[in-house]
Amino acid sequence: MPSVSLTVNGAPHTVDVEGRTLLVELLREKLRLTGTHVGCDTSQCGACVVHVDGESVKSCTILAVQADGSSVTTIEGLAAPDGTLHPMQEAFREYHALQCGFCTPGMVMSAIDLVKKHPDGLSEHEIREGLEGNLCRCTGYHNIVRAIAAAQEVMHGRSAALAPAEV
Amino acid sequence: MYDFAYHKPSTLAEAVGILADPEARPISGGQTILPALKHRLDRPAALVDLSGIAELRGIRREGDRLVIGAMSRHREIQTSPVVGSAIPALARMAGMLGDTQVRNRGTMGGSLANNDPAADYPSAALGLGATLVTSGGRQIGADEFFQGMFSTALEPGELLVSIEFPIPEKAGYAKMRNPASRYVMTGVFVSRGPMGVRVAVNGAGPGVFRQPEMEAALAANWSPETVAGIRQDPDGLNGDIHGSAEYRAHLVTVMARRAVLDAG
């Protein structure tokens, strides 16, 4: 049985897996990190997005063995140890960027990768295009886009605090 | 998904050795084979991960050619300054296929070797007159490489090593996506350069094909209006619940015009 050594949210793990074990199965079933969701299991919905060595990937479409030696970040690894939320998480809360919450972990992970790759900032149109790999069936995306637009200002240091959502 | 043995060789020779077993399959980015294995469309005894093989990596310009290692991921091609300056249409294509997460994993070699009729890269390879270099030491022209739906000139166990693109004077690409799956309904890649004028169509037929009538017209007069009046014969094109053969034939003309506009 193959053994996989990887770092998850800063902590090293060595886990016995099958060749066919998906990264998302390792995260959810072996490490019990169930914040990463499985929606479609066909690499379309993006609920399972995590970061592998800083790049967003669909963890239902990568084998655990392919992540051997990698550093993985999941939704559980975003907040500070004292519970302070990542600016993207805080923005999703402030802007009410979710209803049922099922897609939210993947949305947040994709959004962070999107913002990091665009240091000059993203327009609303670019945010919408950048979310192509994530499906939400509740909100119609509008508040998700607003949350990401607000969070990028904090993440890039252009704003010290998150702009409050207009009620 | 059925279980399999997993190998991650560090050299091309080692990979080819393992793939001599007809029950073994290569995996590059995994964005096609993993969904296929989940559906149990195949049951390989072993998967051979190509991501640790240095010979398959790298993007470089060699004289009048752009050489792309087969394991290059879409994101690398999309953002490569070398690709962006040599063949910007190819970088644009890489940036509009799949989604961000697929582009972070999927590879050019994997897509070309799979030859999905709805894939993007086959029309770039055919539309630029690329040469495909294999682990068997063969250099296969794109005109011979693509052999219809999911079929290529690769022998069993033979791997793509790199793809060599002659650098064109102009090149452009346009596609219409299926609004749900986002796969290509019809795409057209056009180029003018050392390989002459080439027009390649993906998504519309069972495999990528050239459009000789448009090539001749563009060779005489390179402008979007030149192709606007040329009708593609729908005979032999794909017709399904997403669109009829006649619709796809119509899209060939529309996308060809947009591709020439994209090329400038």
GROMACS .gro file of C-alpha atoms in nm:
model
  431
    1MET     CA    1   0.000   0.000   0.000
    2PRO     CA    2   0.152   0.338  -0.100
    3SER     CA    3   0.242   0.585   0.170
    4VAL     CA    4   0.199   0.958   0.118
    5SER     CA    5   0.391   1.223   0.311
    6LEU     CA    6   0.257   1.573   0.284
    7THR     CA    7   0.206   1.889   0.485
    8VAL     CA    8  -0.155   1.989   0.550
    9ASN     CA    9  -0.223   2.332   0.697
   10GLY     CA   10   0.134   2.342   0.824
   11ALA     CA   11   0.132   2.001   0.994
   12PRO     CA   12   0.327   1.707   0.850
   13HIS     CA   13   0.135   1.382   0.788
   14THR     CA   14   0.233   1.040   0.658
   15VAL     CA   15  -0.070   0.838   0.552
   16ASP     CA   16  -0.116   0.494   0.398
   17VAL     CA   17  -0.346   0.514   0.096
   18GLU     CA   18  -0.449   0.310  -0.205
   19GLY     CA   19  -0.326   0.413  -0.548
   20ARG     CA   20  -0.680   0.519  -0.632
   21THR     CA   21  -0.735   0.728  -0.317
   22LEU     CA   22  -0.821   1.084  -0.416
   23LEU     CA   23  -0.666   1.378  -0.235
   24VAL     CA   24  -1.011   1.482  -0.113
   25GLU     CA   25  -1.064   1.133   0.033
   26LEU     CA   26  -0.732   1.157   0.216
   27LEU     CA   27  -0.831   1.497   0.356
   28ARG     CA   28  -1.186   1.408   0.456
   29GLU     CA   29  -1.166   1.041   0.550
   30LYS     CA   30  -0.808   0.995   0.674
   31LEU     CA   31  -0.741   1.337   0.828
   32ARG     CA   32  -1.107   1.415   0.908
   33LEU     CA   33  -1.078   1.762   0.755
   34THR     CA   34  -1.436   1.770   0.635
   35GLY     CA   35  -1.447   2.140   0.548
   36THR     CA   36  -1.346   2.045   0.195
   37HIS     CA   37  -1.665   1.927   0.025
   38VAL     CA   38  -1.741   1.686  -0.256
   39GLY     CA   39  -2.018   1.819  -0.476
   40CYS     CA   40  -2.018   1.673  -0.824
   41ASP     CA   41  -1.712   1.445  -0.808
   42THR     CA   42  -1.667   1.517  -1.179
   43SER     CA   43  -1.432   1.819  -1.155
   44GLN     CA   44  -1.700   2.071  -1.244
   45CYS     CA   45  -1.847   2.224  -0.928
   46GLY     CA   46  -1.534   2.333  -0.739
   47ALA     CA   47  -1.665   2.255  -0.389
   48CYS     CA   48  -1.348   2.048  -0.332
   49VAL     CA   49  -1.094   2.319  -0.424
   50VAL     CA   50  -0.782   2.324  -0.205
   51HIS     CA   51  -0.436   2.471  -0.258
   52VAL     CA   52  -0.150   2.237  -0.348
   53ASP     CA   53   0.182   2.419  -0.328
   54GLY     CA   54  -0.010   2.745  -0.352
   55GLU     CA   55  -0.212   2.657  -0.664
   56SER     CA   56  -0.587   2.596  -0.651
   57VAL     CA   57  -0.679   2.244  -0.763
   58LYS     CA   58  -0.991   2.031  -0.755
   59SER     CA   59  -0.902   1.775  -0.491
   60CYS     CA   60  -1.149   1.525  -0.641
   61THR     CA   61  -0.937   1.515  -0.956
   62ILE     CA   62  -0.591   1.457  -0.815
   63LEU     CA   63  -0.472   1.134  -0.658
   64ALA     CA   64  -0.340   1.146  -0.304
   65VAL     CA   65  -0.017   0.990  -0.431
   66GLN     CA   66   0.022   1.278  -0.677
   67ALA     CA   67   0.030   1.517  -0.382
   68ASP     CA   68   0.317   1.329  -0.215
   69GLY     CA   69   0.573   1.580  -0.091
   70SER     CA   70   0.334   1.874  -0.138
   71SER     CA   71   0.210   2.142   0.095
   72VAL     CA   72  -0.171   2.146   0.104
   73THR     CA   73  -0.392   2.421   0.243
   74THR     CA   74  -0.761   2.360   0.311
   75ILE     CA   75  -1.035   2.589   0.438
   76GLU     CA   76  -0.943   2.480   0.793
   77GLY     CA   77  -0.594   2.625   0.746
   78LEU     CA   78  -0.694   2.982   0.662
   79ALA     CA   79  -0.785   3.136   0.996
   80ALA     CA   80  -0.514   3.243   1.240
   81PRO     CA   81  -0.455   3.022   1.547
   82ASP     CA   82  -0.645   3.274   1.760
   83GLY     CA   83  -0.949   3.233   1.538
   84THR     CA   84  -0.909   3.556   1.340
   85LEU     CA   85  -1.059   3.486   1.001
   86HIS     CA   86  -0.869   3.524   0.674
   87PRO     CA   87  -0.979   3.846   0.499
   88MET     CA   88  -1.159   3.638   0.236
   89GLN     CA   89  -1.353   3.447   0.502
   90GLU     CA   90  -1.434   3.771   0.680
   91ALA     CA   91  -1.554   3.924   0.352
   92PHE     CA   92  -1.780   3.626   0.279
   93ARG     CA   93  -1.935   3.676   0.622
   94GLU     CA   94  -1.965   4.054   0.598
   95TYR     CA   95  -2.114   4.046   0.247
   96HIS     CA   96  -2.342   3.749   0.313
   97ALA     CA   97  -2.179   3.564   0.025
   98LEU     CA   98  -2.349   3.234   0.101
   99GLN     CA   99  -2.679   3.075   0.172
  100CYS     CA  100  -2.652   2.699   0.224
  101GLY     CA  101  -2.275   2.715   0.246
  102PHE     CA  102  -2.198   2.396   0.057
  103CYS     CA  103  -1.993   2.564  -0.217
  104THR     CA  104  -1.834   2.815   0.020
  105PRO     CA  105  -1.507   2.636   0.112
  106GLY     CA  106  -1.424   2.589  -0.255
  107MET     CA  107  -1.534   2.942  -0.341
  108VAL     CA  108  -1.308   3.088  -0.072
  109MET     CA  109  -1.007   2.877  -0.177
  110SER     CA  110  -1.055   2.965  -0.546
  111ALA     CA  111  -1.107   3.331  -0.462
  112ILE     CA  112  -0.783   3.352  -0.264
  113ASP     CA  113  -0.585   3.198  -0.551
  114LEU     CA  114  -0.758   3.436  -0.795
  115VAL     CA  115  -0.678   3.745  -0.591
  116LYS     CA  116  -0.317   3.639  -0.528
  117LYS     CA  117  -0.260   3.595  -0.902
  118HIS     CA  118  -0.387   3.947  -0.978
  119PRO     CA  119  -0.185   4.186  -0.761
  120ASP     CA  120  -0.306   4.482  -0.968
  121GLY     CA  121  -0.664   4.406  -0.875
  122LEU     CA  122  -0.961   4.244  -1.044
  123SER     CA  123  -1.264   4.407  -1.205
  124GLU     CA  124  -1.608   4.268  -1.135
  125HIS     CA  125  -1.603   4.103  -1.478
  126GLU     CA  126  -1.265   3.942  -1.410
  127ILE     CA  127  -1.388   3.807  -1.076
  128ARG     CA  128  -1.691   3.652  -1.245
  129GLU     CA  129  -1.472   3.494  -1.514
  130GLY     CA  130  -1.224   3.378  -1.253
  131LEU     CA  131  -1.497   3.184  -1.072
  132GLU     CA  132  -1.570   2.972  -1.379
  133GLY     CA  133  -1.459   2.656  -1.198
  134ASN     CA  134  -1.697   2.702  -0.903
  135LEU     CA  135  -2.071   2.654  -0.901
  136CYS     CA  136  -2.314   2.805  -0.648
  137ARG     CA  137  -2.680   2.703  -0.669
  138CYS     CA  138  -2.814   2.949  -0.408
  139THR     CA  139  -2.694   3.305  -0.429
  140GLY     CA  140  -2.660   3.380  -0.794
  141TYR     CA  141  -2.299   3.478  -0.726
  142HIS     CA  142  -2.369   3.846  -0.674
  143ASN     CA  143  -2.262   3.873  -0.310
  144ILE     CA  144  -1.972   3.633  -0.370
  145VAL     CA  145  -1.836   3.872  -0.632
  146ARG     CA  146  -1.884   4.169  -0.397
  147ALA     CA  147  -1.706   3.987  -0.115
  148ILE     CA  148  -1.405   3.905  -0.334
  149ALA     CA  149  -1.389   4.264  -0.461
  150ALA     CA  150  -1.379   4.387  -0.102
  151ALA     CA  151  -1.135   4.123   0.022
  152GLN     CA  152  -0.877   4.195  -0.249
  153GLU     CA  153  -0.831   4.547  -0.112
  154VAL     CA  154  -0.734   4.404   0.227
  155MET     CA  155  -0.525   4.118   0.087
  156HIS     CA  156  -0.318   4.356  -0.127
  157GLY     CA  157  -0.273   4.599   0.160
  158ARG     CA  158  -0.462   4.882  -0.008
  159SER     CA  159  -0.712   4.891   0.275
  160ALA     CA  160  -0.643   4.819   0.641
  161ALA     CA  161  -0.991   4.694   0.715
  162LEU     CA  162  -1.272   4.539   0.518
  163ALA     CA  163  -1.518   4.790   0.375
  164PRO     CA  164  -1.853   4.733   0.544
  165ALA     CA  165  -2.129   4.599   0.325
  166GLU     CA  166  -2.405   4.842   0.241
  167VAL     CA  167  -2.733   4.730   0.387
  168MET     CA  168  -1.249   0.373  -0.958
  169TYR     CA  169  -1.076   0.037  -0.948
  170ASP     CA  170  -0.741   0.028  -0.775
  171PHE     CA  171  -0.411   0.019  -0.962
  172ALA     CA  172  -0.039   0.018  -0.895
  173TYR     CA  173   0.115   0.365  -0.902
  174HIS     CA  174   0.458   0.441  -1.046
  175LYS     CA  175   0.639   0.773  -1.059
  176PRO     CA  176   0.953   0.728  -1.271
  177SER     CA  177   1.214   1.003  -1.290
  178THR     CA  178   1.337   0.927  -1.642
  179LEU     CA  179   1.167   0.885  -1.977
  180ALA     CA  180   1.339   0.549  -2.033
  181GLU     CA  181   1.203   0.417  -1.705
  182ALA     CA  182   0.850   0.535  -1.791
  183VAL     CA  183   0.861   0.375  -2.135
  184GLY     CA  184   0.984   0.052  -1.975
  185ILE     CA  185   0.687   0.034  -1.738
  186LEU     CA  186   0.446   0.131  -2.016
  187ALA     CA  187   0.559  -0.170  -2.219
  188ASP     CA  188   0.298  -0.348  -2.008
  189PRO     CA  189  -0.024  -0.313  -2.212
  190GLU     CA  190  -0.221  -0.285  -1.885
  191ALA     CA  191  -0.031   0.030  -1.781
  192ARG     CA  192  -0.145   0.384  -1.867
  193PRO     CA  193   0.036   0.717  -1.845
  194ILE     CA  194  -0.108   0.998  -1.633
  195SER     CA  195   0.010   1.356  -1.685
  196GLY     CA  196  -0.226   1.620  -1.543
  197GLY     CA  197  -0.499   1.363  -1.483
  198GLN     CA  198  -0.787   1.595  -1.576
  199THR     CA  199  -0.922   1.347  -1.832
  200ILE     CA  200  -0.805   1.005  -1.718
  201LEU     CA  201  -0.917   1.042  -1.356
  202PRO     CA  202  -1.280   1.126  -1.448
  203ALA     CA  203  -1.268   0.838  -1.700
  204LEU     CA  204  -1.141   0.595  -1.435
  205LYS     CA  205  -1.411   0.709  -1.193
  206HIS     CA  206  -1.666   0.611  -1.456
  207ARG     CA  207  -1.484   0.278  -1.490
  208LEU     CA  208  -1.434   0.338  -1.860
  209ASP     CA  209  -1.094   0.172  -1.824
  210ARG     CA  210  -0.930  -0.060  -1.573
  211PRO     CA  211  -0.552  -0.016  -1.592
  212ALA     CA  212  -0.332  -0.239  -1.376
  213ALA     CA  213  -0.089   0.049  -1.331
  214LEU     CA  214  -0.072   0.427  -1.370
  215VAL     CA  215   0.262   0.583  -1.464
  216ASP     CA  216   0.285   0.942  -1.337
  217LEU     CA  217   0.490   1.150  -1.583
  218SER     CA  218   0.523   1.457  -1.361
  219GLY     CA  219   0.868   1.368  -1.226
  220ILE     CA  220   1.039   1.340  -1.566
  221ALA     CA  221   1.261   1.640  -1.640
  222GLU     CA  222   1.287   1.551  -2.012
  223LEU     CA  223   0.916   1.630  -2.054
  224ARG     CA  224   0.937   1.979  -1.904
  225GLY     CA  225   1.041   2.318  -2.029
  226ILE     CA  226   0.927   2.585  -2.272
  227ARG     CA  227   1.193   2.738  -2.496
  228ARG     CA  228   1.250   2.912  -2.824
  229GLU     CA  229   1.490   2.738  -3.062
  230GLY     CA  230   1.552   2.964  -3.361
  231ASP     CA  231   1.228   2.993  -3.556
  232ARG     CA  232   1.051   2.731  -3.342
  233LEU     CA  233   0.873   2.731  -3.009
  234VAL     CA  234   0.934   2.403  -2.825
  235ILE     CA  235   0.695   2.305  -2.547
  236GLY     CA  236   0.762   2.005  -2.324
  237ALA     CA  237   0.468   1.766  -2.319
  238MET     CA  238   0.423   1.791  -1.940
  239SER     CA  239   0.385   2.171  -1.956
  240ARG     CA  240   0.068   2.264  -1.773
  241HIS     CA  241  -0.190   2.496  -1.930
  242ARG     CA  242  -0.119   2.761  -1.668
  243GLU     CA  243   0.254   2.756  -1.755
  244ILE     CA  244   0.174   2.800  -2.125
  245GLN     CA  245  -0.082   3.074  -2.051
  246THR     CA  246   0.166   3.277  -1.847
  247SER     CA  247   0.495   3.194  -2.023
  248PRO     CA  248   0.664   3.509  -2.158
  249VAL     CA  249   0.831   3.288  -2.421
  250VAL     CA  250   0.495   3.165  -2.552
  251GLY     CA  251   0.344   3.512  -2.515
  252SER     CA  252   0.604   3.670  -2.741
  253ALA     CA  253   0.643   3.385  -2.993
  254ILE     CA  254   0.280   3.273  -3.040
  255PRO     CA  255   0.045   3.490  -2.832
  256ALA     CA  256  -0.260   3.309  -2.975
  257LEU     CA  257  -0.135   2.987  -2.815
  258ALA     CA  258  -0.099   3.155  -2.476
  259ARG     CA  259  -0.452   3.296  -2.514
  260MET     CA  260  -0.584   2.951  -2.604
  261ALA     CA  261  -0.422   2.801  -2.293
  262GLY     CA  262  -0.588   3.072  -2.084
  263MET     CA  263  -0.938   2.998  -2.212
  264LEU     CA  264  -0.954   2.620  -2.183
  265GLY     CA  265  -1.112   2.444  -1.887
  266ASP     CA  266  -1.113   2.655  -1.572
  267THR     CA  267  -0.840   2.784  -1.340
  268GLN     CA  268  -0.812   2.460  -1.146
  269VAL     CA  269  -0.800   2.246  -1.461
  270ARG     CA  270  -0.537   2.479  -1.608
  271ASN     CA  271  -0.325   2.438  -1.294
  272ARG     CA  272  -0.311   2.060  -1.350
  273GLY     CA  273  -0.378   1.971  -1.716
  274THR     CA  274  -0.098   1.944  -1.970
  275MET     CA  275  -0.055   2.011  -2.342
  276GLY     CA  276   0.090   1.666  -2.407
  277GLY     CA  277  -0.196   1.496  -2.227
  278SER     CA  278  -0.455   1.688  -2.426
  279LEU     CA  279  -0.286   1.622  -2.761
  280ALA     CA  280  -0.230   1.251  -2.691
  281ASN     CA  281  -0.594   1.215  -2.584
  282ASN     CA  282  -0.722   1.399  -2.895
  283ASP     CA  283  -1.070   1.469  -2.765
  284PRO     CA  284  -1.268   1.614  -3.058
  285ALA     CA  285  -1.374   1.900  -2.827
  286ALA     CA  286  -1.019   1.979  -2.706
  287ASP     CA  287  -0.850   2.308  -2.798
  288TYR     CA  288  -0.481   2.228  -2.859
  289PRO     CA  289  -0.534   1.993  -3.159
  290SER     CA  290  -0.644   2.290  -3.372
  291ALA     CA  291  -0.339   2.490  -3.263
  292ALA     CA  292  -0.105   2.202  -3.349
  293LEU     CA  293  -0.273   2.142  -3.686
  294GLY     CA  294  -0.331   2.510  -3.756
  295LEU     CA  295   0.036   2.593  -3.696
  296GLY     CA  296   0.178   2.282  -3.864
  297ALA     CA  297   0.345   2.160  -3.545
  298THR     CA  298   0.579   1.863  -3.520
  299LEU     CA  299   0.515   1.616  -3.238
  300VAL     CA  300   0.826   1.451  -3.097
  301THR     CA  301   0.782   1.112  -2.930
  302SER     CA  302   0.965   0.882  -2.692
  303GLY     CA  303   1.018   0.649  -2.988
  304GLY     CA  304   1.237   0.916  -3.147
  305ARG     CA  305   0.974   0.994  -3.409
  306GLN     CA  306   0.892   1.341  -3.536
  307ILE     CA  307   0.530   1.332  -3.647
  308GLY     CA  308   0.373   1.617  -3.842
  309ALA     CA  309   0.036   1.734  -3.711
  310ASP     CA  310  -0.123   1.642  -4.045
  311GLU     CA  311  -0.036   1.277  -3.974
  312PHE     CA  312  -0.069   1.281  -3.594
  313PHE     CA  313  -0.443   1.336  -3.552
  314GLN     CA  314  -0.639   1.036  -3.675
  315GLY     CA  315  -0.996   1.107  -3.568
  316MET     CA  316  -1.184   1.082  -3.242
  317PHE     CA  317  -0.947   0.993  -2.955
  318SER     CA  318  -0.702   0.846  -3.210
  319THR     CA  319  -0.346   0.953  -3.284
  320ALA     CA  320  -0.036   0.819  -3.458
  321LEU     CA  321   0.115   0.725  -3.120
  322GLU     CA  322   0.192   0.356  -3.079
  323PRO     CA  323   0.083   0.180  -2.758
  324GLY     CA  324   0.326   0.281  -2.483
  325GLU     CA  325   0.475   0.565  -2.691
  326LEU     CA  326   0.478   0.905  -2.520
  327LEU     CA  327   0.479   1.261  -2.646
  328VAL     CA  328   0.804   1.430  -2.540
  329SER     CA  329   0.765   1.778  -2.687
  330ILE     CA  330   0.573   1.978  -2.942
  331GLU     CA  331   0.757   2.204  -3.186
  332PHE     CA  332   0.562   2.496  -3.329
  333PRO     CA  333   0.696   2.693  -3.627
  334ILE     CA  334   0.658   3.056  -3.521
  335PRO     CA  335   0.397   3.224  -3.745
  336GLU     CA  336   0.369   3.584  -3.861
  337LYS     CA  337   0.007   3.586  -3.746
  338ALA     CA  338  -0.216   3.344  -3.561
  339GLY     CA  339  -0.558   3.361  -3.402
  340TYR     CA  340  -0.817   3.142  -3.236
  341ALA     CA  341  -1.186   3.168  -3.162
  342LYS     CA  342  -1.432   2.919  -3.021
  343MET     CA  343  -1.794   2.881  -2.919
  344ARG     CA  344  -1.831   2.692  -2.595
  345ASN     CA  345  -2.113   2.470  -2.488
  346PRO     CA  346  -2.283   2.693  -2.231
  347ALA     CA  347  -2.314   2.408  -1.978
  348SER     CA  348  -2.006   2.188  -2.016
  349ARG     CA  349  -1.785   2.471  -2.147
  350TYR     CA  350  -1.631   2.225  -2.393
  351VAL     CA  351  -1.573   2.347  -2.746
  352MET     CA  352  -1.878   2.337  -2.973
  353THR     CA  353  -1.669   2.466  -3.261
  354GLY     CA  354  -1.330   2.633  -3.267
  355VAL     CA  355  -1.114   2.762  -3.550
  356PHE     CA  356  -0.739   2.829  -3.543
  357VAL     CA  357  -0.583   3.031  -3.826
  358SER     CA  358  -0.221   3.112  -3.900
  359ARG     CA  359   0.001   3.259  -4.168
  360GLY     CA  360   0.372   3.193  -4.166
  361PRO     CA  361   0.645   2.946  -4.263
  362MET     CA  362   0.388   2.668  -4.307
  363GLY     CA  363   0.172   2.881  -4.535
  364VAL     CA  364  -0.183   2.976  -4.446
  365ARG     CA  365  -0.353   2.713  -4.232
  366VAL     CA  366  -0.706   2.691  -4.098
  367ALA     CA  367  -0.787   2.412  -3.850
  368VAL     CA  368  -1.130   2.333  -3.705
  369ASN     CA  369  -1.187   2.161  -3.370
  370GLY     CA  370  -1.507   2.063  -3.193
  371ALA     CA  371  -1.720   2.050  -3.505
  372GLY     CA  372  -1.624   1.710  -3.642
  373PRO     CA  373  -1.520   1.371  -3.506
  374GLY     CA  374  -1.162   1.498  -3.518
  375VAL     CA  375  -0.971   1.817  -3.593
  376PHE     CA  376  -0.955   1.898  -3.964
  377ARG     CA  377  -0.822   2.161  -4.205
  378GLN     CA  378  -1.047   2.388  -4.411
  379PRO     CA  379  -0.872   2.410  -4.753
  380GLU     CA  380  -1.122   2.651  -4.908
  381MET     CA  381  -1.066   2.906  -4.633
  382GLU     CA  382  -0.690   2.852  -4.649
  383ALA     CA  383  -0.683   2.930  -5.021
  384ALA     CA  384  -0.903   3.236  -4.978
  385LEU     CA  385  -0.696   3.373  -4.689
  386ALA     CA  386  -0.372   3.310  -4.879
  387ALA     CA  387  -0.508   3.535  -5.155
  388ASN     CA  388  -0.652   3.797  -4.920
  389TRP     CA  389  -0.597   3.785  -4.541
  390SER     CA  390  -0.902   3.954  -4.394
  391PRO     CA  391  -1.205   3.852  -4.183
  392GLU     CA  392  -1.442   3.931  -4.469
  393THR     CA  393  -1.262   3.679  -4.690
  394VAL     CA  394  -1.392   3.384  -4.487
  395ALA     CA  395  -1.730   3.537  -4.397
  396GLY     CA  396  -1.888   3.407  -4.718
  397ILE     CA  397  -1.737   3.057  -4.716
  398ARG     CA  398  -1.980   2.787  -4.604
  399GLN     CA  399  -1.862   2.468  -4.435
  400ASP     CA  400  -2.031   2.149  -4.561
  401PRO     CA  401  -2.220   1.999  -4.260
  402ASP     CA  402  -2.181   1.647  -4.399
  403GLY     CA  403  -1.977   1.441  -4.152
  404LEU     CA  404  -1.988   1.701  -3.871
  405ASN     CA  405  -2.113   1.617  -3.523
  406GLY     CA  406  -2.483   1.652  -3.451
  407ASP     CA  407  -2.614   1.592  -3.099
  408ILE     CA  408  -2.847   1.736  -2.835
  409HIS     CA  409  -2.616   2.037  -2.803
  410GLY     CA  410  -2.632   2.137  -3.166
  411SER     CA  411  -2.695   2.001  -3.514
  412ALA     CA  412  -2.428   1.944  -3.778
  413GLU     CA  413  -2.575   2.240  -3.968
  414TYR     CA  414  -2.535   2.464  -3.661
  415ARG     CA  415  -2.173   2.358  -3.617
  416ALA     CA  416  -2.109   2.416  -3.989
  417HIS     CA  417  -2.248   2.767  -3.949
  418LEU     CA  418  -2.020   2.819  -3.648
  419VAL     CA  419  -1.713   2.726  -3.855
  420THR     CA  420  -1.766   3.034  -4.068
  421VAL     CA  421  -1.841   3.259  -3.770
  422MET     CA  422  -1.543   3.134  -3.567
  423ALA     CA  423  -1.310   3.152  -3.868
  424ARG     CA  424  -1.398   3.517  -3.912
  425ARG     CA  425  -1.340   3.585  -3.541
  426ALA     CA  426  -1.011   3.392  -3.548
  427VAL     CA  427  -0.880   3.608  -3.833
  428LEU     CA  428  -0.988   3.915  -3.636
  429ASP     CA  429  -0.805   3.774  -3.332
  430ALA     CA  430  -0.491   3.724  -3.542
  431GLY     CA  431  -0.503   4.084  -3.660
   0.00000   0.00000   0.00000
